[in-house]
mmCIF file of N, CA and C in Angstrom:
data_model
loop_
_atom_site.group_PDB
_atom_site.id
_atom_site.type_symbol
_atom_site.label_atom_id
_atom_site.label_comp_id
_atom_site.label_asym_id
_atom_site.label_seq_id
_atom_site.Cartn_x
_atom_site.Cartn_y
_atom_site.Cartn_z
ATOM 1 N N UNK A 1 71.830 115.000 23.145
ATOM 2 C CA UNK A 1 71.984 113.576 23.134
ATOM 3 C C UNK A 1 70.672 112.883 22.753
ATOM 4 N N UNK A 2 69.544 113.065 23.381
ATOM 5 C CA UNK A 2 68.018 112.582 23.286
ATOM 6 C C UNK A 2 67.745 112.944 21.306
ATOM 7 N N UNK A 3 68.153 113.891 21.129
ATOM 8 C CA UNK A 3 68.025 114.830 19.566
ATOM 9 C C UNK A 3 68.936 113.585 18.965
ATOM 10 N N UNK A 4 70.144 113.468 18.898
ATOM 11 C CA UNK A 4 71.061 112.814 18.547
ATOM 12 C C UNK A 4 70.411 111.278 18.025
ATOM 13 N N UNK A 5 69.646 110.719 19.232
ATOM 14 C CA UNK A 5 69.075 109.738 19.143
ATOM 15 C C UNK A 5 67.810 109.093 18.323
ATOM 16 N N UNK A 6 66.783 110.425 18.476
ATOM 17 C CA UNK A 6 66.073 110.603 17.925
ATOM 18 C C UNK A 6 66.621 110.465 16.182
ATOM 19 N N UNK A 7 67.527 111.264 16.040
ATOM 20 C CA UNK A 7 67.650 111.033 14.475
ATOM 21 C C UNK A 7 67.963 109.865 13.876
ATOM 22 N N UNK A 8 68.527 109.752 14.617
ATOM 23 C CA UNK A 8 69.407 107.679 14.470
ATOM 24 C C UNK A 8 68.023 107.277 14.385
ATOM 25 N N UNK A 9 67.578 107.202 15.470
ATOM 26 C CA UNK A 9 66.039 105.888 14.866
ATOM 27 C C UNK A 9 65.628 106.521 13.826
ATOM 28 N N UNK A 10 65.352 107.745 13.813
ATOM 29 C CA UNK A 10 64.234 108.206 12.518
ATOM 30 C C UNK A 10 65.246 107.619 11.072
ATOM 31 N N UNK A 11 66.554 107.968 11.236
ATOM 32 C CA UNK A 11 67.638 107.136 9.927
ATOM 33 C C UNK A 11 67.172 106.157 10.159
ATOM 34 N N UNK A 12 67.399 105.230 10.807
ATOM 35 C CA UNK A 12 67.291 103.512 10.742
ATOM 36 C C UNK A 12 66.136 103.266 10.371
ATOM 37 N N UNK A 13 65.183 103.622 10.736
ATOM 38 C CA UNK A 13 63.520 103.587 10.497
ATOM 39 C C UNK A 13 63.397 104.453 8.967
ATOM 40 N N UNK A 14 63.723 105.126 8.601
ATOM 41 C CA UNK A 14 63.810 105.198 6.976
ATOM 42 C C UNK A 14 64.986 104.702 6.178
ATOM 43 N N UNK A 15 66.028 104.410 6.736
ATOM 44 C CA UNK A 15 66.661 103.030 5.766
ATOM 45 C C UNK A 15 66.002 101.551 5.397
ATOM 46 N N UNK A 16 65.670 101.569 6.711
ATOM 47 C CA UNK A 16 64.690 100.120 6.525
ATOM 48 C C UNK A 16 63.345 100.740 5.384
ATOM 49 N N UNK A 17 62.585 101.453 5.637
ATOM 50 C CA UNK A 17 61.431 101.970 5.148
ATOM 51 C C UNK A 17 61.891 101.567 3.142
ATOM 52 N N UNK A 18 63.123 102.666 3.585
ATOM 53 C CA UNK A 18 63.393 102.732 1.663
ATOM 54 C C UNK A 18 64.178 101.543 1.080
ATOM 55 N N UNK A 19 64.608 100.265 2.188
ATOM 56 C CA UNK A 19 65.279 99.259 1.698
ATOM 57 C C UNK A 19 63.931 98.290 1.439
ATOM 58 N N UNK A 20 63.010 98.484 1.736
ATOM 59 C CA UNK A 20 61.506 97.517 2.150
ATOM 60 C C UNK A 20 60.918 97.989 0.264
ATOM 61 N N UNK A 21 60.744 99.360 0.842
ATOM 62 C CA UNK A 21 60.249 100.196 -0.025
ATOM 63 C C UNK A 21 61.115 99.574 -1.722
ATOM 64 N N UNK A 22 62.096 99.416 -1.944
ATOM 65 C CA UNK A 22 63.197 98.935 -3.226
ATOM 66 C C UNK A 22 62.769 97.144 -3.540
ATOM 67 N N UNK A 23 62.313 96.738 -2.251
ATOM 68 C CA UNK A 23 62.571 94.889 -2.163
ATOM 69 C C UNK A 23 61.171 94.599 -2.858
ATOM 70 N N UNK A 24 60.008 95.249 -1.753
ATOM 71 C CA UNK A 24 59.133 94.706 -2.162
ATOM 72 C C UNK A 24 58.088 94.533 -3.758
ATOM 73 N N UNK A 25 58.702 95.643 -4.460
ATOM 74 C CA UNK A 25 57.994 95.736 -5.838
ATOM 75 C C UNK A 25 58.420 94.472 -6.450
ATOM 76 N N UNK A 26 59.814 94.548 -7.006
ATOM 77 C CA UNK A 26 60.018 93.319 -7.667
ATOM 78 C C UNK A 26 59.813 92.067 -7.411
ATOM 79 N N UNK A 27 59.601 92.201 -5.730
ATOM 80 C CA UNK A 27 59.147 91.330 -5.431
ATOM 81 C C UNK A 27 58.016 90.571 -6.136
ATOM 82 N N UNK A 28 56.609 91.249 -5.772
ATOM 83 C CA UNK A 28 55.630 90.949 -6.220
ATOM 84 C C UNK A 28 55.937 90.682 -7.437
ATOM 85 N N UNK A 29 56.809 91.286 -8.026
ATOM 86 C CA UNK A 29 56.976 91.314 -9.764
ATOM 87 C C UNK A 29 57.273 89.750 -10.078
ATOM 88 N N UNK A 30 58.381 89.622 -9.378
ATOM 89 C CA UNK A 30 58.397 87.960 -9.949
ATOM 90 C C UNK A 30 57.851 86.919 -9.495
ATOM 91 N N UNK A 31 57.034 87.615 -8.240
ATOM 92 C CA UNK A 31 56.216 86.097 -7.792
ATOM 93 C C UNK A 31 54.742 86.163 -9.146
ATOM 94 N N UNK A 32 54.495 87.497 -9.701
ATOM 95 C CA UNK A 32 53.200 87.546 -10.652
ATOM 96 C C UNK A 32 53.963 86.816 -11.952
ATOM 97 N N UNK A 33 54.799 87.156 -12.279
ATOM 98 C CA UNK A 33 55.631 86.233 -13.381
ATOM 99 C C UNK A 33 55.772 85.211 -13.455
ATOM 100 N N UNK A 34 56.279 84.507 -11.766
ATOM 101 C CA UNK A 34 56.342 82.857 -11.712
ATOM 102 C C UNK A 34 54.738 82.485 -12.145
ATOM 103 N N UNK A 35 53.833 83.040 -11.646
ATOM 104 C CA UNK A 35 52.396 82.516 -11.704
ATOM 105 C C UNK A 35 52.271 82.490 -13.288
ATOM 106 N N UNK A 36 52.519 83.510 -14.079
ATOM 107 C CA UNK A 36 52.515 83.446 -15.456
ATOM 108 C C UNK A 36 52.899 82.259 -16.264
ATOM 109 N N UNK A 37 54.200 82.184 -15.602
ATOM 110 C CA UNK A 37 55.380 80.994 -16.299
ATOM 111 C C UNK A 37 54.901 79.783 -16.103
ATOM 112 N N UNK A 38 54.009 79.766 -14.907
ATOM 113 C CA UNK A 38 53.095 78.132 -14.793
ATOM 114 C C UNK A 38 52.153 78.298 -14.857
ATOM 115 N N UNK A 39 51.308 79.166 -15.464
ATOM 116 C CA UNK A 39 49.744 78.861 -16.260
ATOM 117 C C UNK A 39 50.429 78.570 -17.532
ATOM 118 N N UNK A 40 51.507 79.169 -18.198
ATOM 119 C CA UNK A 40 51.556 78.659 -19.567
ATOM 120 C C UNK A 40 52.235 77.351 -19.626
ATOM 121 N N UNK A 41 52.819 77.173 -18.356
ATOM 122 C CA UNK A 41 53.348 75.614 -18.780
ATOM 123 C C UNK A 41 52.364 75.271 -18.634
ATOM 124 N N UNK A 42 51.468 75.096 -17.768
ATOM 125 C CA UNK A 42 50.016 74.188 -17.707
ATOM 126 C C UNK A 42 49.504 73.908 -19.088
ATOM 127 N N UNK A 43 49.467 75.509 -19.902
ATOM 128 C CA UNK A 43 48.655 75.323 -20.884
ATOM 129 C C UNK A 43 49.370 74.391 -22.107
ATOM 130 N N UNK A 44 50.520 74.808 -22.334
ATOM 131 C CA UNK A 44 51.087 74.475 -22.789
ATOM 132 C C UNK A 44 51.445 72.240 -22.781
ATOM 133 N N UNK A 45 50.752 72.306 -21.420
ATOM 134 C CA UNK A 45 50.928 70.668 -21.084
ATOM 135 C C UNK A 45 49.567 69.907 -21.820
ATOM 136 N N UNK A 46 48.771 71.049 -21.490
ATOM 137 C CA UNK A 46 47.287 70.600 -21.968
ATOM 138 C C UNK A 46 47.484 70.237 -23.543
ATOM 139 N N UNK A 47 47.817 71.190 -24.175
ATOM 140 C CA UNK A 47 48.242 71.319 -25.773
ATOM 141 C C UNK A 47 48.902 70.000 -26.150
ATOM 142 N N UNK A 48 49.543 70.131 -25.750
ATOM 143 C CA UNK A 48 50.594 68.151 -26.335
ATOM 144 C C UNK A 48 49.590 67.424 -25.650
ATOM 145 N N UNK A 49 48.752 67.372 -24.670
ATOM 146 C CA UNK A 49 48.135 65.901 -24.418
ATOM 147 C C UNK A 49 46.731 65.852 -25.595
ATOM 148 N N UNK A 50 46.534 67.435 -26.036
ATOM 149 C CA UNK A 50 45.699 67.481 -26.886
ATOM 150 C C UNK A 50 45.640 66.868 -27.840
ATOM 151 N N UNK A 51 47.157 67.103 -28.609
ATOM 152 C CA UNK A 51 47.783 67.024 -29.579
ATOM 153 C C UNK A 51 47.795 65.795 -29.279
ATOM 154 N N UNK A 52 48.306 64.698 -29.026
ATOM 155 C CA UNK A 52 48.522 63.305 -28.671
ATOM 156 C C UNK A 52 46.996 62.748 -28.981
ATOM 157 N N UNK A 53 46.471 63.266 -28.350
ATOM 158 C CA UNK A 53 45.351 62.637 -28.746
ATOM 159 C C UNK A 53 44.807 62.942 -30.138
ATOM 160 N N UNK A 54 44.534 64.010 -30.503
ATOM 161 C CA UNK A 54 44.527 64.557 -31.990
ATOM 162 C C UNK A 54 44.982 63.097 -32.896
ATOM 163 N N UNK A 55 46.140 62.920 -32.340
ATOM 164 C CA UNK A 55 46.970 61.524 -33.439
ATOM 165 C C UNK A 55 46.435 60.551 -33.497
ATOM 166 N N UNK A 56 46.105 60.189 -31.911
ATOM 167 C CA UNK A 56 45.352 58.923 -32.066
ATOM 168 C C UNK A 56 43.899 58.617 -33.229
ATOM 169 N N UNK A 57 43.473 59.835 -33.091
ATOM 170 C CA UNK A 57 41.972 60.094 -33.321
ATOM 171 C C UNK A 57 42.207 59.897 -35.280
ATOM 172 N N UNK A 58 43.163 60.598 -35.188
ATOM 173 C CA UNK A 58 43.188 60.280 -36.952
ATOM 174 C C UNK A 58 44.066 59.216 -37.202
ATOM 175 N N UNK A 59 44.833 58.563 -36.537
ATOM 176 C CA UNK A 59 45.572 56.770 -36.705
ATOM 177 C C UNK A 59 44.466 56.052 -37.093
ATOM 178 N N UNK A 60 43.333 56.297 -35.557
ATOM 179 C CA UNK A 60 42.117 55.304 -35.741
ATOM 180 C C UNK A 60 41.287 55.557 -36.926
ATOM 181 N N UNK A 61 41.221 56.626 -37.772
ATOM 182 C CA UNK A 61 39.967 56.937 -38.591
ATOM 183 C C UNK A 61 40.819 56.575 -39.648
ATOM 184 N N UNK A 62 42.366 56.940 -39.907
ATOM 185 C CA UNK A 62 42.875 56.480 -40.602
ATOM 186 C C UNK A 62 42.814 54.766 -41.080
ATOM 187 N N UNK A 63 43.109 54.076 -40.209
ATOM 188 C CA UNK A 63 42.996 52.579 -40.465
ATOM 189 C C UNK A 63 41.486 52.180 -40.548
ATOM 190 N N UNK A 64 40.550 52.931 -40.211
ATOM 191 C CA UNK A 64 39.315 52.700 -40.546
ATOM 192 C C UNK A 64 39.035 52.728 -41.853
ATOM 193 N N UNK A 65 39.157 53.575 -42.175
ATOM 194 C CA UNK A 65 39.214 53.890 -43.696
ATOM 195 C C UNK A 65 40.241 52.857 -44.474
ATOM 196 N N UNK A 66 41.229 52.710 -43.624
ATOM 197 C CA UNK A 66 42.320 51.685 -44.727
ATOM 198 C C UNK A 66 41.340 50.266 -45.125
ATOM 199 N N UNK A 67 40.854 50.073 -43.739
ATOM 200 C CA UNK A 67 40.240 48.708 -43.490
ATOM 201 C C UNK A 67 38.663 48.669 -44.755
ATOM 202 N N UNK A 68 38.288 49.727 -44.723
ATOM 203 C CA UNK A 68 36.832 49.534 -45.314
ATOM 204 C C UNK A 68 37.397 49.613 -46.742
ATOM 205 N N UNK A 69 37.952 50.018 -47.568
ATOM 206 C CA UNK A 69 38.851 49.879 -48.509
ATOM 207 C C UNK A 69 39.854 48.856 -48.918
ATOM 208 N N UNK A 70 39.534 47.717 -48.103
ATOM 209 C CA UNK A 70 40.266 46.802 -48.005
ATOM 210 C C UNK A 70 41.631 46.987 -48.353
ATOM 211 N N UNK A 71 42.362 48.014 -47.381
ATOM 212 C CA UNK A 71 43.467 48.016 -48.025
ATOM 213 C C UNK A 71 44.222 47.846 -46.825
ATOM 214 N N UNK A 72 44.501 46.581 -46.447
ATOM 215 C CA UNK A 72 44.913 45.680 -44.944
ATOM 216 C C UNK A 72 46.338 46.195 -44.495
ATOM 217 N N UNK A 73 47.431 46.542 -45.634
ATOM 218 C CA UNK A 73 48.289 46.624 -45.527
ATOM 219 C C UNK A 73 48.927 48.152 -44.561
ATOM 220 N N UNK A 74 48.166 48.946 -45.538
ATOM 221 C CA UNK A 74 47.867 50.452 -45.054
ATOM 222 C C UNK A 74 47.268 50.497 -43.455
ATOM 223 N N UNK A 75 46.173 49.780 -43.524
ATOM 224 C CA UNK A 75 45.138 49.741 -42.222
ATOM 225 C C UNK A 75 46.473 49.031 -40.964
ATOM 226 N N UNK A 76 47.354 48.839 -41.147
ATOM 227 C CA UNK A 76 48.202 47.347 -40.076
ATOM 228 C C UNK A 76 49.292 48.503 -39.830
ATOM 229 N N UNK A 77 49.699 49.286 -40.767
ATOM 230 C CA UNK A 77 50.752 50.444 -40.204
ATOM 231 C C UNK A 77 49.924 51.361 -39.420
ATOM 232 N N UNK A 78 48.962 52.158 -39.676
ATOM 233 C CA UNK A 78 47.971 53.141 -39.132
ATOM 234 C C UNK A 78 48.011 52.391 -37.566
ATOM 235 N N UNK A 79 47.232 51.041 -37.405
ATOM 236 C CA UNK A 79 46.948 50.078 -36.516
ATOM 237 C C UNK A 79 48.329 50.121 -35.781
ATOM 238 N N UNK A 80 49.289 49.972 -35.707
ATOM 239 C CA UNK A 80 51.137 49.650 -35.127
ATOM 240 C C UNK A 80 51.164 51.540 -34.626
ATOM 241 N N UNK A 81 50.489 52.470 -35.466
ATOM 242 C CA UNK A 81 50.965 53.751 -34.570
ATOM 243 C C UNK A 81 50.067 54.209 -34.078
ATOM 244 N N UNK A 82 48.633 53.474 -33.858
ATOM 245 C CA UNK A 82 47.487 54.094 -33.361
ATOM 246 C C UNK A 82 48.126 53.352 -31.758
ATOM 247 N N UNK A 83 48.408 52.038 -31.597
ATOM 248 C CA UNK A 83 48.811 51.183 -30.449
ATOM 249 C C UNK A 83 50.230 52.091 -29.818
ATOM 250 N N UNK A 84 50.650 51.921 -30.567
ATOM 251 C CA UNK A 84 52.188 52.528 -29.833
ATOM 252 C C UNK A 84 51.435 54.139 -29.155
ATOM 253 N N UNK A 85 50.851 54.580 -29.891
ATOM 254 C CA UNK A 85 50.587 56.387 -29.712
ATOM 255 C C UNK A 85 49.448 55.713 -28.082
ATOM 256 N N UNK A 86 48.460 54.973 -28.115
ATOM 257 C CA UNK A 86 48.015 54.862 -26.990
ATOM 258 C C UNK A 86 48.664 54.433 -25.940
ATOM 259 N N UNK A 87 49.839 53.630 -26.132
ATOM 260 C CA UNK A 87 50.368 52.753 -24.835
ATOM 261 C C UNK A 87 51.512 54.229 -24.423
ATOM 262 N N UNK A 88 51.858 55.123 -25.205
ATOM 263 C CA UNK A 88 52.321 55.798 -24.495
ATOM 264 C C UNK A 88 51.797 57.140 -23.851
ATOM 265 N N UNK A 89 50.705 57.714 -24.407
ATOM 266 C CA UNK A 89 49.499 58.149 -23.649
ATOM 267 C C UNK A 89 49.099 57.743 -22.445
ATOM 268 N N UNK A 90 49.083 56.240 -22.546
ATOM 269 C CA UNK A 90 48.377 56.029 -21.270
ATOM 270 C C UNK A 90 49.529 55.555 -20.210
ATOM 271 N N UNK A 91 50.874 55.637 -20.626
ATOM 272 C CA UNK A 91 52.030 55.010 -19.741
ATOM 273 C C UNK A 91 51.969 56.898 -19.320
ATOM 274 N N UNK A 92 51.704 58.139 -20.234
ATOM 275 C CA UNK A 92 52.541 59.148 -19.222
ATOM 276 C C UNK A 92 50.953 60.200 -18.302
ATOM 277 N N UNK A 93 49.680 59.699 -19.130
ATOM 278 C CA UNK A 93 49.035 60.252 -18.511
ATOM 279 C C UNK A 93 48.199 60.316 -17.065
ATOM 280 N N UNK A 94 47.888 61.236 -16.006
ATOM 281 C CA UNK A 94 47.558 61.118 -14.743
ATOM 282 C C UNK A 94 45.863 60.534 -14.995
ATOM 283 N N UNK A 95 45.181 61.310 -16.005
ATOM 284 C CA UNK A 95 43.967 60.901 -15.737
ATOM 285 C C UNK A 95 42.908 59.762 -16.508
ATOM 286 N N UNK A 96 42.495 59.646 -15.277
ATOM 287 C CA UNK A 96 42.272 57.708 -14.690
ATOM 288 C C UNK A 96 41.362 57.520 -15.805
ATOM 289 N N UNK A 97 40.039 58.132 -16.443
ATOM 290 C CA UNK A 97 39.546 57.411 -17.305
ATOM 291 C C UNK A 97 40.000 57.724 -18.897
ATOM 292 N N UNK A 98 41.259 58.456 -19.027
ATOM 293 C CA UNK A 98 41.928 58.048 -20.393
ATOM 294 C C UNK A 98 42.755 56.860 -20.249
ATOM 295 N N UNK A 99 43.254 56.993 -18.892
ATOM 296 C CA UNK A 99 43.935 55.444 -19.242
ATOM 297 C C UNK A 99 43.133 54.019 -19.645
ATOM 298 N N UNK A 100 42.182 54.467 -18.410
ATOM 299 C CA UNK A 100 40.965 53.312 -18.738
ATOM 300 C C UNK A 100 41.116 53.173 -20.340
ATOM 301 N N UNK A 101 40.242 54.129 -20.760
ATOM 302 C CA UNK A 101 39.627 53.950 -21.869
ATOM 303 C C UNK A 101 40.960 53.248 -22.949
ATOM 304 N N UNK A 102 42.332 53.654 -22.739
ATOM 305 C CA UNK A 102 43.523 52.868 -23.363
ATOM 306 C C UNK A 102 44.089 52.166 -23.580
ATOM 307 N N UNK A 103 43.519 51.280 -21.982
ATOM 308 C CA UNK A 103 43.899 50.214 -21.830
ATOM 309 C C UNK A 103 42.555 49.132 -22.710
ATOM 310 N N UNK A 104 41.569 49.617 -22.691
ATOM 311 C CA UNK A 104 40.943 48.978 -23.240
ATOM 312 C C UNK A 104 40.693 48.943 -25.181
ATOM 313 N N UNK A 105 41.397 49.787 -25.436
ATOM 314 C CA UNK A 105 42.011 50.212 -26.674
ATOM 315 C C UNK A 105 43.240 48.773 -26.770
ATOM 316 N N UNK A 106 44.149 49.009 -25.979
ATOM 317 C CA UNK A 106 45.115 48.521 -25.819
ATOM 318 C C UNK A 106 45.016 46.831 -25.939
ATOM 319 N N UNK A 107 43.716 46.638 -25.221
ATOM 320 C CA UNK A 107 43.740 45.022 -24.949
ATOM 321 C C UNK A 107 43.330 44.766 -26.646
ATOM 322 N N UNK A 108 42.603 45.172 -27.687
ATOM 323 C CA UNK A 108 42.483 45.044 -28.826
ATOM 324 C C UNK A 108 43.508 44.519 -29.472
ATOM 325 N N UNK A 109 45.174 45.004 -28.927
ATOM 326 C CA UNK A 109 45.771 45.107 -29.957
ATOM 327 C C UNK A 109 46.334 43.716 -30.915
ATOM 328 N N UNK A 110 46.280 42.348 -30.206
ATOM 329 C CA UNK A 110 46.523 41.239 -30.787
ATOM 330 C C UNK A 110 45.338 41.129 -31.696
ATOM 331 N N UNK A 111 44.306 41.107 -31.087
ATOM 332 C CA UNK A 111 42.979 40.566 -32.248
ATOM 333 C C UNK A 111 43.469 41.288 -33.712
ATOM 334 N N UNK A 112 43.155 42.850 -33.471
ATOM 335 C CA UNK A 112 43.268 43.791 -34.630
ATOM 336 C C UNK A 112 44.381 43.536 -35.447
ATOM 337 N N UNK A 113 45.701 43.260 -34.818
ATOM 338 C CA UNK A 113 46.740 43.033 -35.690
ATOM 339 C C UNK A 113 46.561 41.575 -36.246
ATOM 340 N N UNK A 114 46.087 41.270 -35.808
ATOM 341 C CA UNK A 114 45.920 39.125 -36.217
ATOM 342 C C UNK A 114 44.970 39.135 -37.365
ATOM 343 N N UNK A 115 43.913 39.927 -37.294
ATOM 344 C CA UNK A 115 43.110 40.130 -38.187
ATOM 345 C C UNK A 115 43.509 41.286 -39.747
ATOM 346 N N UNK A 116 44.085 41.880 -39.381
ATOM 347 C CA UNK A 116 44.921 42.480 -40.553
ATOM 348 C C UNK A 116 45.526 41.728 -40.883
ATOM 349 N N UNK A 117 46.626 41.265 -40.861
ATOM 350 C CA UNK A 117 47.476 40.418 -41.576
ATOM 351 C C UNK A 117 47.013 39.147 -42.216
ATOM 352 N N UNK A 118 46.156 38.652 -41.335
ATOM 353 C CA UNK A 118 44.914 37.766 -42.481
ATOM 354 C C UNK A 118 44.335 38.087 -43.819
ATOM 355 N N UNK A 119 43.835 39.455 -43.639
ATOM 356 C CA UNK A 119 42.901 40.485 -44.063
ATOM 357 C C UNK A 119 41.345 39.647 -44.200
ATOM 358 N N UNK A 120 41.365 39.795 -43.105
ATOM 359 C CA UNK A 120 39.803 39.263 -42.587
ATOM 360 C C UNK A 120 38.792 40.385 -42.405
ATOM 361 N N UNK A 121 37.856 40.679 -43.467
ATOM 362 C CA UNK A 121 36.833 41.278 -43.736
ATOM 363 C C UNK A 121 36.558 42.002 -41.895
ATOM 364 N N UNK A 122 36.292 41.086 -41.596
ATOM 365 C CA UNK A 122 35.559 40.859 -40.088
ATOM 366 C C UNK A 122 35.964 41.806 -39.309
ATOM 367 N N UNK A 123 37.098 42.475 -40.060
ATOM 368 C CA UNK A 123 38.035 43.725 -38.601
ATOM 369 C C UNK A 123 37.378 44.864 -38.838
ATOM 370 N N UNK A 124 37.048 44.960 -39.952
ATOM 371 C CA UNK A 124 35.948 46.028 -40.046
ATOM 372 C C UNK A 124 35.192 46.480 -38.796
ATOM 373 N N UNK A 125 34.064 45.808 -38.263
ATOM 374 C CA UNK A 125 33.227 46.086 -36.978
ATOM 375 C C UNK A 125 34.812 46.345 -36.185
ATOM 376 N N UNK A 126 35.298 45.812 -35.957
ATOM 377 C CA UNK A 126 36.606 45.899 -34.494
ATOM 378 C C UNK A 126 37.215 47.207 -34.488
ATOM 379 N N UNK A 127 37.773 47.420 -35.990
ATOM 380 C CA UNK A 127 37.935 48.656 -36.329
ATOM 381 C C UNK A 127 37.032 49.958 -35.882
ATOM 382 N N UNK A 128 36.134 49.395 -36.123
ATOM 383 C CA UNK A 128 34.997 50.959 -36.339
ATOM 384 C C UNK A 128 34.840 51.336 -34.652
ATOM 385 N N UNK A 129 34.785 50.115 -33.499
ATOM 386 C CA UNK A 129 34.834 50.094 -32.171
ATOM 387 C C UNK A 129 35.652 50.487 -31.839
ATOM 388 N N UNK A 130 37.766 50.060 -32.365
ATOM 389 C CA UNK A 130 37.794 51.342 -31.719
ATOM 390 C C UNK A 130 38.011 52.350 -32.125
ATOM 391 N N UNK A 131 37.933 53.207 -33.518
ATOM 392 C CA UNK A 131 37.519 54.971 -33.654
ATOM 393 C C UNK A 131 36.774 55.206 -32.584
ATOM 394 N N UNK A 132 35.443 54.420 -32.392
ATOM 395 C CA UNK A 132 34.485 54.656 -31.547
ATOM 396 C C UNK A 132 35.342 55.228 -30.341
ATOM 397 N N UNK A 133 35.394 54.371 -29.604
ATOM 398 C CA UNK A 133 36.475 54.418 -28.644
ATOM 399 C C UNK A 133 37.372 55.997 -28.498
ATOM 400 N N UNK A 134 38.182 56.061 -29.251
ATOM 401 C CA UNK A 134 39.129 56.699 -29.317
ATOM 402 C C UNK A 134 38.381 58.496 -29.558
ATOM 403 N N UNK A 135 37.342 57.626 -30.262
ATOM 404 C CA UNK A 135 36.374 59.378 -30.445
ATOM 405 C C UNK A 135 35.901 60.016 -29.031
ATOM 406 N N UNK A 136 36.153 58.611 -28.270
ATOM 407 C CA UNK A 136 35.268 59.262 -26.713
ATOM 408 C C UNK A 136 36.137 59.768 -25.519
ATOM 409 N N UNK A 137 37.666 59.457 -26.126
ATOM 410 C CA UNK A 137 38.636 59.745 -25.250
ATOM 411 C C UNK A 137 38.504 61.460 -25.068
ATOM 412 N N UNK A 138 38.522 61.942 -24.140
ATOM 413 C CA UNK A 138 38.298 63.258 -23.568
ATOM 414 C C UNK A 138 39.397 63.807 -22.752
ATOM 415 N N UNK A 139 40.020 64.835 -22.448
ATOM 416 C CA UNK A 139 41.228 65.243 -21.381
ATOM 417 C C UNK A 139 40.400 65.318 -19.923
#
């Protein structure tokens, strides 16, 4: 009977052992995978805010160039997707001094457009402030 017993625990105590023994690998397996799957979304998040900015950076150099070329017309479309591309940058991004820096991009945007459609020499400097600007935006 004591023998009898003995084997029962030693079974139960190696069922558990080899059911532990089956659980825990894959375990680890997909918790190292989940970790995988969200460094690359991370990275992958970094990349489009990169990229976003990338756009801005050549909108602004773009209409810079339209503007010093006096070519107002060109410079006022560049200008309409350099604004739109910042206000939504800075409507989805968390960090505080790109927004800053967007919003202050942003407050430009009547002068700059008022001054294109004039084609007032004068947007030139405004222009070149904000590439400036936009050159300093950082993630």
């Amino acid at each position: 009977m004591v023998m009898v017993r003995k084997r029962l625990v030693l079974s139960l105590i190696l069922l558990i052992a080899a059911y532990l023994g089956g659980l825990i690998p894959p375990y680890m397996k997909a918790r190292r995978l989940e970790e995988q799957v969200s460094a690359g979304a991370r990275q992958l998040q970094s990349c489009q805010f990169n990229e976003q900015l990338s756009r801005l950076r050549d909108d602004a150099a773009l209409m810079y160039l339209a503007v010093s070329r006096k070519n107002y017309g060109i410079a006022a479309e560049h200008a309409k997707q350099l604004f739109d591309q910042a206000q939504q940058v800075s409507n989805t991004t968390q960090n505080q001094a790109v927004r800053s820096t967007l919003q202050e991009i942003l407050a430009s945007r009547d002068e700059v457009t008022a001054d294109l459609s004039k084609g007032d020499a004068a947007v030139v400097g405004l222009t070149q402030s904000l590439l400036q600007k936009v050159q300093a935006v950082r993630q």
